Every structure is written in structure tokens, then in C-alpha cells.
Amino acid sequence: MSETSPAPLARAQDEVAELLSDLIRIDTTNTGDTATGRGERTAAEWVAGKLGEVGIPSVIHESERGRASLVARIEGQDSSRPGLLVHGHLDVVPADPAEWSVHPFSGEERDGYVWGRGAVDMKDMDAMTLALVRDWARTGTKPPRDVVLAFVADEEAGGKLGARYLVEEHPDLFEGCTEAISEVGGFSITVRDDLRLYLVQTAEKGLAWMRLTAGGKPGHGSFVHDDNAVTRLCQAVARLGSARLPTTLTPPMRHFLAAVEEAYGVEIDPDEPEQALARLGSISRMIGAALRNTVNPTMLDAGYKANVIPGTASATVDGRFLYGQEEEFERQLAGLIGEGVQREWLVHDQAVETTFDGPLVDAMVAALKAEDDGARPVPFTMSGGTDAKSFERLGMRCFGFSPLRLPPDLDFASLFHGIDERVPVESLRFGIRVLDRFLRAC
Ligand SMILES: [Zn+2]
């Protein structure tokens, strides 16, 4: 323990912004195509160097050339206890410099923020984790149990060459880990000066990307024609795109809505929860999507000439289903797609959910409250997917817990994959203090 240190965590808090800037400057754009992706190997080596400086050994594993993930195990005081995994992805989605106020790979620190692609998704958590374990190594601090660190590739393209690869090919690296923390959770929504909801992710929707294909009779565009593949496909696409599937309240969202009712002193109609959620601001678009299964058509492909009716037409649709709703979702889809249109999965992955209880959750809650006496931690379901889908396969309970106390007026949700992605330096410093308390108590 570091009670002898005159200013606990001073170095970690001082270096976290710089670590984040450095990491942002390593362009780890993941296009989904290894040939055009870049930087993951450089980033993993950089992390290895930062860990090595303080004597923490790590190993880099490549799924394909350059698609590098790094794993390190920090021995705890009692290694016979189950381990805790702290994982973060190193890759980012593309960014177009022409659209940004600063260069997206500059890592510039300006107006109290670190700017750049990955600042909130999720090089911020990578940098906080690194800064903290470096501080611990310097001060001889040991966590109560083993903490496994994983800095992985390819999350932004589904994780097949990162987390999924490690889980399938090197499960021994995570031997004994029963719980995991990572991205999209632990951030604040300000209700009023003395009350902030901290959203801890305990569930993720499942992923069902599909291709729809309609067939018909090809022919001349000038003729009478009653078997047109484009028309049939578009009818199915329109039904899917305009459908509003029924509200289904899963346990995390019941818990979340109850907290919103209490925080804002409102009553929420369980059939129309969106109205009440609107007061949460832009984050309500993300949270609202966790109240039901969703389908959004995203791509269309048919035909090659104005006067030729094609024999087939196809569309790509992004579907997401709630935990426990997979079969119901397929029934809903079948009803909307209708006759004469084939459906095939392009990407299909499970929904995950755990409960908001137990000693690990108690430790999160206590750590947040100790650093913010207005903190009210609540569970929620994420509408998107993360590497939790992979690590859950090894039997871990997965949580989104990358703690950040955010300014009340920051539109946090829009920063994910957004233009001018940035994170307040003060929030990073707060995150380190919370993580330190949490990991010392875990
Ligand atoms: Zn992410």
C-alpha cells in the first residue's frame, strides 16, 4: 500500500493526459480490413514499453500480421482468489481530419480536454489503467487479487482478430478470471448539483446483421411487370425500417428507470418510457434503444440499368436484440420480412447480461461515492456491443466501468465515433482515483 507516498496517485494523475495524447497519436484506425488497418502493433508495443518501464512484463499476441493484442498479469496479494480482467481495445474507428477542429490523431490538449479519435472510445480507459498500474508498480502496491490486463485489437470490427482470438486461442491467459471491467459505463449524467447518475453497464444487446435477398422475374423496364424483386425487397425494408417493436423491460432497465423516476421525481409509464428518458438529453437515444429489439436497414443493392428489371435485389439490415429475446426477435423479423424474401445472417452474436449486485458492484459503488458524494450508480443495458461478448464466453461477469465524472453540459453520447471526440482532463484524473479505490477493494 502507498500510505507512505506524500501525494497518493500524484504521478498517475499527472501523466494520464500525456499517456492518452501519446496513444491517440498512434493511429490505430480499424477499417475492418487488415490491409488498410494500421497501428495496432505499434500501440501494443508502446503499451508494453510503458509497462516495462516499471517492471511489469507483458506478452503480445498477433492473430494476423500487425493485429496485436497485449496481455499482462499483475500478481495480487492472494493469487488463490479468482482474478479480475481489465480490458480495453487499442483500435479506433476512422476519422476525417477535414471535419475536425483539431487533427484527430494529434492528441492535442486544449481547453482542459484531450482531443482525438479514441479519447472516449476507449484510449481514455487504456491510459487510466496504464497510469494507475504504473503508479502501483512504483509504490509497490499490490491489488488484493490477480488483475489481468488486456489491451486488444479489432474491437471496432467485432473483435474477431482481438478479444475473440485471445478467448479462442489463448484462454489460459485468463485462467481464473471470473469478472471483467471495460468500456461504456461508469460515466455521469448530471441531474442537479448534488446528484449525478453513474451508468454502469451490466448488459449488452445481441447483434444480428443480416442480408435480405428478394428474387423476381427479370425483364424490360417498359413492360407490364408484376414480379419485381426491387419492389418486393423495398416493401420488406420499409416494413422493417418503420416498425417500432414492443417495449420489453429487462432487469437492468427496470432498475435504471426506477432510478430515473427517483432522481427526477417523475413517474414513468412502462409502455412509453421514452418520454421520461428524454430529460436525460442526447444519451436517451442510446438508452432508449435498450428498451426494445431494433431493426434499421442500412444498405441497398439492386440493378444495373434504368430500363432493366433485375432478377434479384438485396439489402443489409442492422438488428439488435435484448438479452433473453433472441427467439422473439426472430419471430418479429419473420413477420415483418414476409414472403418471398430470404434472410441470412452476416454477423450474429449473443446478448449478455449480469446482475447489479455482489462484492464487485459494491466496490464500484463505494469507489464512486467516495470520490463524488453526489454519485448514484445505476445499471443499464448498452444498445451496442463490446468485447464483453467474447470474454463472457469464458464465464466472466462483464461490466462497463470506465469511470468519468463529466461536466453537466457535455454531450458525451455524441462523442463516440463522433467528430471532435474529446475527454476532460479532470475526468481522467477522477477516473484514476475511482479505479484506484475500486481495484484496491476488489
Ligand atoms: Zn469501444
mmCIF file of C-alpha atoms in Angstrom, residues 9 25 55 92 101 259 262 266 371 438:
data_model
loop_
_atom_site.group_PDB
_atom_site.id
_atom_site.type_symbol
_atom_site.label_atom_id
_atom_site.label_comp_id
_atom_site.label_asym_id
_atom_site.label_seq_id
_atom_site.Cartn_x
_atom_site.Cartn_y
_atom_site.Cartn_z
ATOM 1 C CA LEU A 9 -1.623 8.933 -7.190
ATOM 2 C CA ARG A 25 -1.029 9.910 -31.825
ATOM 3 C CA GLY A 55 8.882 -3.700 -14.382
ATOM 4 C CA VAL A 92 -10.348 3.175 -33.214
ATOM 5 C CA SER A 101 -11.497 21.279 -35.146
ATOM 6 C CA ALA A 259 -33.515 5.381 -10.564
ATOM 7 C CA GLU A 262 -36.489 8.779 -8.171
ATOM 8 C CA VAL A 266 -41.308 11.715 -12.168
ATOM 9 C CA GLU A 371 -14.908 10.448 -4.950
ATOM 10 C CA PHE A 438 -12.108 0.149 -6.736
#
